mmCIF file of C-alpha atoms and ligand atoms in Angstrom:
data_model
loop_
_atom_site.group_PDB
_atom_site.id
_atom_site.type_symbol
_atom_site.label_atom_id
_atom_site.label_comp_id
_atom_site.label_asym_id
_atom_site.label_seq_id
_atom_site.Cartn_x
_atom_site.Cartn_y
_atom_site.Cartn_z
ATOM 1 C CA MET A 1 -22.503 7.239 1.701
ATOM 2 C CA PRO A 2 -19.748 9.894 1.915
ATOM 3 C CA ASP A 3 -16.109 8.786 2.047
ATOM 4 C CA LEU A 4 -14.326 8.790 5.406
ATOM 5 C CA GLU A 5 -11.630 11.424 5.652
ATOM 6 C CA PHE A 6 -8.030 10.540 6.457
ATOM 7 C CA ARG A 7 -5.353 13.010 7.435
ATOM 8 C CA ARG A 8 -3.191 13.949 4.468
ATOM 9 C CA ASP A 9 0.092 13.826 6.394
ATOM 10 C CA LEU A 10 -0.331 10.222 7.573
ATOM 11 C CA TYR A 11 2.929 9.010 6.049
ATOM 12 C CA HIS A 12 4.981 12.102 6.748
ATOM 13 C CA GLY A 13 8.494 11.025 7.752
ATOM 14 C CA ALA A 14 7.939 7.347 6.888
ATOM 15 C CA ALA A 15 9.388 7.143 3.362
ATOM 16 C CA ARG A 16 12.954 5.949 4.117
ATOM 17 C CA ASP A 17 11.830 3.209 6.510
ATOM 18 C CA TYR A 18 8.984 2.282 4.172
ATOM 19 C CA ASP A 19 11.393 1.847 1.309
ATOM 20 C CA ARG A 20 13.918 -0.139 3.303
ATOM 21 C CA TYR A 21 11.687 -2.477 5.285
ATOM 22 C CA ARG A 22 8.502 -2.952 3.280
ATOM 23 C CA LEU A 23 8.552 -6.371 1.642
ATOM 24 C CA ALA A 24 8.549 -6.450 -2.145
ATOM 25 C CA TYR A 25 5.468 -7.972 -3.774
ATOM 26 C CA ALA A 26 6.159 -11.531 -4.895
ATOM 27 C CA PRO A 27 7.489 -11.303 -8.474
ATOM 28 C CA ALA A 28 5.191 -14.206 -9.451
ATOM 29 C CA LEU A 29 2.222 -12.015 -8.504
ATOM 30 C CA THR A 30 3.265 -8.891 -10.400
ATOM 31 C CA SER A 31 4.232 -10.971 -13.460
ATOM 32 C CA ASP A 32 0.862 -12.657 -13.387
ATOM 33 C CA LEU A 33 -0.872 -9.286 -13.053
ATOM 34 C CA ALA A 34 1.013 -7.911 -16.053
ATOM 35 C CA ARG A 35 0.048 -10.995 -18.078
ATOM 36 C CA GLN A 36 -3.630 -10.791 -17.085
ATOM 37 C CA CYS A 37 -3.737 -7.143 -18.184
ATOM 38 C CA GLY A 38 -2.070 -7.921 -21.494
ATOM 39 C CA ALA A 39 0.845 -5.579 -20.719
ATOM 40 C CA ASP A 40 3.142 -5.763 -23.751
ATOM 41 C CA GLY A 41 5.443 -2.796 -23.207
ATOM 42 C CA SER A 42 3.340 -0.329 -25.173
ATOM 43 C CA GLY A 43 0.684 0.781 -22.647
ATOM 44 C CA ARG A 44 0.406 3.216 -19.759
ATOM 45 C CA LEU A 45 0.377 2.431 -16.043
ATOM 46 C CA LEU A 46 -0.889 4.639 -13.226
ATOM 47 C CA ASP A 47 0.448 3.594 -9.798
ATOM 48 C CA LEU A 48 -1.959 5.328 -7.453
ATOM 49 C CA ALA A 49 -0.781 6.027 -3.882
ATOM 50 C CA CYS A 50 2.529 4.570 -5.042
ATOM 51 C CA GLY A 51 4.537 4.917 -1.817
ATOM 52 C CA THR A 52 8.188 4.539 -2.760
ATOM 53 C CA GLY A 53 7.241 2.705 -5.953
ATOM 54 C CA GLN A 54 6.674 -0.893 -4.844
ATOM 55 C CA LEU A 55 4.478 -1.500 -7.926
ATOM 56 C CA THR A 56 6.006 1.191 -10.136
ATOM 57 C CA PHE A 57 9.389 -0.526 -10.240
ATOM 58 C CA ALA A 58 7.987 -4.058 -10.337
ATOM 59 C CA LEU A 59 5.883 -3.242 -13.412
ATOM 60 C CA GLN A 60 7.655 -0.390 -15.198
ATOM 61 C CA ASP A 61 9.419 -2.523 -17.800
ATOM 62 C CA ARG A 62 6.062 -3.800 -19.093
ATOM 63 C CA PHE A 63 4.775 -0.292 -19.903
ATOM 64 C CA ALA A 64 5.894 2.544 -22.153
ATOM 65 C CA GLU A 65 4.829 5.205 -19.643
ATOM 66 C CA VAL A 66 4.251 5.084 -15.895
ATOM 67 C CA TRP A 67 2.700 7.710 -13.646
ATOM 68 C CA ALA A 68 3.739 7.331 -9.986
ATOM 69 C CA VAL A 69 1.371 9.378 -7.824
ATOM 70 C CA ASP A 70 1.384 9.883 -4.061
ATOM 71 C CA GLN A 71 0.288 12.733 -1.828
ATOM 72 C CA GLU A 72 3.344 12.435 0.419
ATOM 73 C CA PRO A 73 6.257 14.418 -1.090
ATOM 74 C CA ASP A 74 8.929 12.295 0.659
ATOM 75 C CA MET A 75 7.540 9.126 -0.946
ATOM 76 C CA ILE A 76 7.698 10.671 -4.415
ATOM 77 C CA GLY A 77 11.191 11.994 -3.636
ATOM 78 C CA VAL A 78 12.370 8.418 -3.089
ATOM 79 C CA VAL A 79 10.684 7.207 -6.318
ATOM 80 C CA ARG A 80 12.417 9.988 -8.250
ATOM 81 C CA GLU A 81 15.784 9.149 -6.687
ATOM 82 C CA LYS A 82 15.461 5.444 -7.458
ATOM 83 C CA ALA A 83 14.316 6.071 -11.047
ATOM 84 C CA GLU A 84 17.275 8.387 -11.634
ATOM 85 C CA ALA A 85 19.743 5.958 -10.057
ATOM 86 C CA ALA A 86 18.424 3.150 -12.277
ATOM 87 C CA GLY A 87 18.399 5.358 -15.377
ATOM 88 C CA ILE A 88 14.679 4.807 -15.953
ATOM 89 C CA GLY A 89 13.243 7.697 -17.944
ATOM 90 C CA THR A 90 9.666 6.508 -18.384
ATOM 91 C CA ILE A 91 8.390 7.246 -14.867
ATOM 92 C CA ARG A 92 6.504 10.477 -14.302
ATOM 93 C CA CYS A 93 6.604 11.317 -10.568
ATOM 94 C CA LEU A 94 3.690 13.379 -9.261
ATOM 95 C CA VAL A 95 2.933 14.649 -5.758
ATOM 96 C CA SER A 96 -0.852 14.690 -5.674
ATOM 97 C CA ALA A 97 -3.741 13.288 -3.711
ATOM 98 C CA ALA A 98 -5.312 10.590 -5.872
ATOM 99 C CA GLU A 99 -8.632 12.425 -5.741
ATOM 100 C CA ASP A 100 -7.008 15.657 -7.004
ATOM 101 C CA LEU A 101 -5.148 14.049 -9.897
ATOM 102 C CA ALA A 102 -5.726 15.658 -13.288
ATOM 103 C CA ALA A 103 -5.329 12.864 -15.843
ATOM 104 C CA PRO A 104 -6.755 12.559 -19.350
ATOM 105 C CA GLY A 105 -9.739 10.301 -19.996
ATOM 106 C CA GLU A 106 -9.195 6.829 -21.475
ATOM 107 C CA TRP A 107 -5.432 7.208 -20.966
ATOM 108 C CA PHE A 108 -4.262 4.254 -18.892
ATOM 109 C CA ASP A 109 -4.203 0.529 -19.605
ATOM 110 C CA LEU A 110 -3.713 -0.349 -15.952
ATOM 111 C CA VAL A 111 -4.379 1.575 -12.734
ATOM 112 C CA ALA A 112 -2.797 -0.195 -9.775
ATOM 113 C CA ALA A 113 -3.236 0.623 -6.090
ATOM 114 C CA GLY A 114 -0.849 -1.302 -3.833
ATOM 115 C CA SER A 115 -1.942 -1.734 -0.202
ATOM 116 C CA ALA A 116 -3.697 1.600 -0.477
ATOM 117 C CA PHE A 117 -7.251 1.467 -1.807
ATOM 118 C CA HIS A 118 -8.633 1.053 1.741
ATOM 119 C CA ARG A 119 -7.124 4.429 2.664
ATOM 120 C CA LEU A 120 -8.434 6.318 -0.381
ATOM 121 C CA PRO A 121 -11.781 8.076 -0.856
ATOM 122 C CA ARG A 122 -13.215 5.091 -2.681
ATOM 123 C CA GLU A 123 -16.644 6.477 -3.698
ATOM 124 C CA THR A 124 -15.059 9.614 -5.137
ATOM 125 C CA LEU A 125 -12.270 7.787 -6.915
ATOM 126 C CA ALA A 126 -14.061 4.792 -8.425
ATOM 127 C CA PRO A 127 -15.788 6.742 -11.245
ATOM 128 C CA ARG A 128 -12.634 8.793 -11.873
ATOM 129 C CA ILE A 129 -10.447 5.715 -12.225
ATOM 130 C CA PHE A 130 -13.091 4.278 -14.552
ATOM 131 C CA GLN A 131 -12.769 7.355 -16.775
ATOM 132 C CA TRP A 132 -8.952 7.366 -16.711
ATOM 133 C CA LEU A 133 -8.908 3.801 -18.046
ATOM 134 C CA ARG A 134 -9.275 3.013 -21.711
ATOM 135 C CA PRO A 135 -12.229 0.709 -22.441
ATOM 136 C CA GLY A 136 -11.020 -2.811 -21.625
ATOM 137 C CA GLY A 137 -8.399 -1.414 -19.222
ATOM 138 C CA CYS A 138 -7.913 -2.775 -15.687
ATOM 139 C CA LEU A 139 -7.807 -1.633 -12.101
ATOM 140 C CA ALA A 140 -5.756 -3.851 -9.783
ATOM 141 C CA LEU A 141 -6.042 -3.692 -6.010
ATOM 142 C CA VAL A 142 -2.845 -5.322 -4.803
ATOM 143 C CA TRP A 143 -2.387 -6.484 -1.213
ATOM 144 C CA ALA A 144 0.449 -7.743 0.979
ATOM 145 C CA ALA A 145 0.420 -9.342 4.401
ATOM 146 C CA GLY A 146 2.114 -7.447 7.222
ATOM 147 C CA PRO A 147 4.073 -8.965 10.122
ATOM 148 C CA THR A 148 1.070 -9.005 12.466
ATOM 149 C CA ASP A 149 -1.113 -11.026 10.067
ATOM 150 C CA GLY A 150 -1.023 -14.314 11.925
ATOM 151 C CA ASP A 151 -1.392 -15.586 15.469
ATOM 152 C CA ALA A 152 2.076 -16.837 16.392
ATOM 153 C CA PRO A 153 2.998 -15.744 19.939
ATOM 154 C CA TRP A 154 5.588 -13.238 18.632
ATOM 155 C CA GLN A 155 2.937 -11.716 16.327
ATOM 156 C CA GLN A 156 0.520 -11.345 19.216
ATOM 157 C CA ALA A 157 3.290 -9.699 21.226
ATOM 158 C CA VAL A 158 3.977 -7.231 18.388
ATOM 159 C CA SER A 159 0.251 -6.424 18.043
ATOM 160 C CA GLU A 160 0.012 -5.835 21.781
ATOM 161 C CA ALA A 161 3.110 -3.595 21.748
ATOM 162 C CA MET A 162 1.648 -1.647 18.815
ATOM 163 C CA ARG A 163 -1.557 -1.025 20.768
ATOM 164 C CA ARG A 164 0.409 0.277 23.749
ATOM 165 C CA TRP A 165 2.665 2.472 21.654
ATOM 166 C CA ARG A 166 -0.136 3.918 19.557
ATOM 167 C CA ALA A 167 -1.804 4.991 22.809
ATOM 168 C CA ARG A 168 1.465 6.428 24.103
ATOM 169 C CA ALA A 169 2.239 8.257 20.846
ATOM 170 C CA GLY A 170 -1.334 9.536 20.600
ATOM 171 C CA THR A 171 -1.923 8.056 17.123
ATOM 172 C CA GLU A 172 -5.020 6.006 17.925
ATOM 173 C CA ASP A 173 -7.205 8.488 16.069
ATOM 174 C CA ARG A 174 -5.296 8.252 12.770
ATOM 175 C CA VAL A 175 -7.816 5.813 11.387
ATOM 176 C CA PRO A 176 -11.224 7.554 11.429
ATOM 177 C CA SER A 177 -13.810 6.082 13.781
ATOM 178 C CA GLY A 178 -16.275 3.812 11.994
ATOM 179 C CA TYR A 179 -13.593 2.657 9.547
ATOM 180 C CA ASP A 180 -14.083 -1.108 10.042
ATOM 181 C CA GLN A 181 -17.888 -0.819 9.863
ATOM 182 C CA ASP A 182 -17.585 1.305 6.723
ATOM 183 C CA ARG A 183 -15.443 -1.275 4.922
ATOM 184 C CA ALA A 184 -17.784 -4.077 5.947
ATOM 185 C CA ALA A 185 -20.864 -2.120 4.844
ATOM 186 C CA ARG A 186 -19.349 -1.000 1.544
ATOM 187 C CA PRO A 187 -16.832 -3.578 0.270
ATOM 188 C CA ASP A 188 -14.457 -2.389 -2.463
ATOM 189 C CA ARG A 189 -16.127 -4.673 -4.975
ATOM 190 C CA VAL A 190 -19.586 -3.178 -4.361
ATOM 191 C CA ILE A 191 -18.274 0.366 -4.804
ATOM 192 C CA LEU A 192 -16.359 -0.511 -7.973
ATOM 193 C CA GLU A 193 -19.180 -2.486 -9.558
ATOM 194 C CA SER A 194 -21.585 0.365 -8.940
ATOM 195 C CA SER A 195 -19.217 2.595 -10.944
ATOM 196 C CA GLY A 196 -19.363 0.225 -13.910
ATOM 197 C CA PHE A 197 -16.355 -2.040 -13.279
ATOM 198 C CA GLU A 198 -16.586 -5.775 -13.888
ATOM 199 C CA PHE A 199 -14.854 -8.045 -11.397
ATOM 200 C CA ALA A 200 -12.238 -9.995 -13.366
ATOM 201 C CA GLY A 201 -10.784 -12.304 -10.719
ATOM 202 C CA ARG A 202 -8.411 -12.658 -7.812
ATOM 203 C CA GLN A 203 -4.966 -14.153 -7.686
ATOM 204 C CA GLN A 204 -2.791 -14.968 -4.727
ATOM 205 C CA VAL A 205 0.778 -16.078 -4.236
ATOM 206 C CA LEU A 206 2.171 -17.547 -1.037
ATOM 207 C CA ALA A 207 5.699 -16.806 0.094
ATOM 208 C CA SER A 208 7.613 -16.695 3.346
ATOM 209 C CA HIS A 209 9.820 -14.251 5.168
ATOM 210 C CA GLU A 210 11.989 -14.268 8.251
ATOM 211 C CA TRP A 211 11.878 -11.144 10.395
ATOM 212 C CA THR A 212 14.450 -9.945 12.894
ATOM 213 C CA PRO A 213 13.707 -7.546 15.769
ATOM 214 C CA GLY A 214 15.366 -4.761 13.746
ATOM 215 C CA SER A 215 13.369 -5.391 10.573
ATOM 216 C CA LEU A 216 10.128 -5.604 12.573
ATOM 217 C CA ALA A 217 10.768 -2.213 14.198
ATOM 218 C CA GLY A 218 11.818 -0.840 10.792
ATOM 219 C CA TYR A 219 8.614 -2.089 9.180
ATOM 220 C CA LEU A 220 6.559 -0.415 11.909
ATOM 221 C CA PHE A 221 8.510 2.868 11.489
ATOM 222 C CA GLY A 222 7.230 2.751 7.903
ATOM 223 C CA THR A 223 3.575 2.737 8.969
ATOM 224 C CA SER A 224 1.339 5.755 9.353
ATOM 225 C CA VAL A 225 0.694 5.126 13.053
ATOM 226 C CA LEU A 226 4.189 4.358 14.371
ATOM 227 C CA SER A 227 6.504 6.301 12.070
ATOM 228 C CA ARG A 228 9.560 7.970 13.572
ATOM 229 C CA ALA A 229 7.764 11.279 12.996
ATOM 230 C CA ALA A 230 4.723 10.058 14.947
ATOM 231 C CA LEU A 231 6.873 8.625 17.768
ATOM 232 C CA GLY A 232 9.261 11.569 18.008
ATOM 233 C CA ASP A 233 11.642 11.151 20.968
ATOM 234 C CA LEU A 234 10.084 7.773 21.756
ATOM 235 C CA ALA A 235 11.405 6.032 18.606
ATOM 236 C CA ALA A 236 14.468 4.389 20.198
ATOM 237 C CA GLU A 237 12.485 3.237 23.233
ATOM 238 C CA PHE A 238 9.825 1.806 20.926
ATOM 239 C CA SER A 239 12.375 -0.143 18.917
ATOM 240 C CA ALA A 240 13.934 -1.586 22.106
ATOM 241 C CA ASP A 241 10.486 -2.548 23.380
ATOM 242 C CA ILE A 242 9.653 -4.446 20.173
ATOM 243 C CA GLU A 243 12.931 -6.316 20.526
ATOM 244 C CA ARG A 244 12.155 -7.182 24.162
ATOM 245 C CA ALA A 245 8.617 -8.283 23.307
ATOM 246 C CA VAL A 246 9.640 -10.731 20.580
ATOM 247 C CA HIS A 247 12.651 -12.039 22.500
ATOM 248 C CA ALA A 248 10.360 -12.893 25.404
ATOM 249 C CA CYS A 249 8.403 -15.181 23.023
ATOM 250 C CA ASP A 250 11.368 -16.666 21.200
ATOM 251 C CA PRO A 251 14.966 -15.725 22.025
ATOM 252 C CA SER A 252 16.294 -16.996 18.655
ATOM 253 C CA GLY A 253 15.932 -13.521 17.148
ATOM 254 C CA ARG A 254 14.398 -15.053 13.980
ATOM 255 C CA TYR A 255 10.684 -14.819 13.331
ATOM 256 C CA PRO A 256 9.449 -16.701 10.251
ATOM 257 C CA GLN A 257 6.096 -15.879 8.700
ATOM 258 C CA PRO A 258 4.145 -17.389 5.809
ATOM 259 C CA LEU A 259 3.086 -14.466 3.613
ATOM 260 C CA ASN A 260 0.130 -13.960 1.380
ATOM 261 C CA PHE A 261 0.299 -11.561 -1.583
ATOM 262 C CA ALA A 262 -2.832 -11.033 -3.653
ATOM 263 C CA TYR A 263 -4.512 -8.863 -6.222
ATOM 264 C CA GLU A 264 -8.118 -8.309 -7.211
ATOM 265 C CA LEU A 265 -8.709 -7.295 -10.794
ATOM 266 C CA PHE A 266 -11.522 -5.095 -12.109
ATOM 267 C CA ARG A 267 -12.075 -4.285 -15.753
ATOM 268 C CA ARG A 268 -13.676 -1.358 -17.517
ATOM 269 C CA PRO A 269 -15.864 -3.104 -20.082
ATOM 270 C CA ALA A 270 -14.554 -2.787 -23.650
HETATM 271 C C1 SAM B 301 0.602 1.587 2.692
HETATM 272 S S1 SAM B 301 1.293 2.769 1.580
HETATM 273 C C2 SAM B 301 1.280 1.869 0.024
HETATM 274 C C3 SAM B 301 2.445 2.216 -0.843
HETATM 275 C C4 SAM B 301 2.647 1.361 -2.079
HETATM 276 N N1 SAM B 301 1.568 1.548 -3.016
HETATM 277 C C5 SAM B 301 2.778 -0.127 -1.790
HETATM 278 O O1 SAM B 301 2.201 -0.919 -2.530
HETATM 279 O O2 SAM B 301 3.495 -0.514 -0.849
HETATM 280 C C6 SAM B 301 -0.017 3.905 1.348
HETATM 281 C C7 SAM B 301 0.391 5.104 0.505
HETATM 282 O O3 SAM B 301 -0.802 5.783 0.132
HETATM 283 C C8 SAM B 301 -0.521 7.163 0.113
HETATM 284 N N2 SAM B 301 -1.831 7.836 0.187
HETATM 285 C C9 SAM B 301 -2.739 7.744 1.165
HETATM 286 N N3 SAM B 301 -3.831 8.460 0.843
HETATM 287 C C10 SAM B 301 -3.596 9.012 -0.379
HETATM 288 C C11 SAM B 301 -4.349 9.824 -1.245
HETATM 289 N N4 SAM B 301 -5.568 10.242 -0.917
HETATM 290 N N5 SAM B 301 -3.800 10.183 -2.423
HETATM 291 C C12 SAM B 301 -2.539 9.783 -2.765
HETATM 292 N N6 SAM B 301 -1.783 9.015 -1.971
HETATM 293 C C13 SAM B 301 -2.306 8.621 -0.793
HETATM 294 C C14 SAM B 301 0.374 7.366 1.312
HETATM 295 O O4 SAM B 301 1.099 8.588 1.236
HETATM 296 C C15 SAM B 301 1.254 6.125 1.226
HETATM 297 O O5 SAM B 301 2.414 6.385 0.468
#
């Protein structure tokens, strides 16, 4: 089945908010991932669709070389800035669609895709990732819960506000039609196993976070469907509406959420 096509400018204008408001992966999860992959400081990591480097920076000290790749130039700009500010010289920052990346065969020990594999052309990429990995190397699909994962009244209010604002901003079509059916019909694991990967396990770590109205709006500004660029002049009104919506459920201004971070590991057979 052919891959669904996503717009390439989905995250245009979202990088600063993404970097500021996206929650870091639980350190226990990234440490466990590094251990499972046998990362000992000598290998190479490819962070595919890296955003502003949520996995790049969490894992960089366990690898000798890191490629941070994203198709959105602003995202890579932030990775470059942060690497320079931290004096890290081992990160190679590349603006490229994952499917256009030119990388040598059998080069990487770990390819990681954080909260991104579902937005990539999975059928096209699976055999390429397989080739980029050395035999015995790993692909990790890493996932994080977002603020609307849950059914607390404030979460339902945020989901409802998002629906209204996506309609108002005209971003309802940013996820191609048939997306949910496609993922159900072709789970990631099926696609990866048919390219030769072996499933090597799943790990999850539970954490918690307390949102405020401001951090909720900020998180949503970092998404592809409600970025400041997508909302344009409506951004301030949107932010005020999110605040109103959550206050109506709970005027405390504090919105706690149990969070689930997870990764699924796939191995290229040795
Ligand atoms: C939800 S963000 C994930 C960012 C980061 N990996 C993380 O773990 O938070 C999705 C990222 O995928 C990037 N992206 C989407 N499609 C892509 C593609 N085909 N090639 C490269 N990057 C892509 C977007 O620009 C965005 O930065």
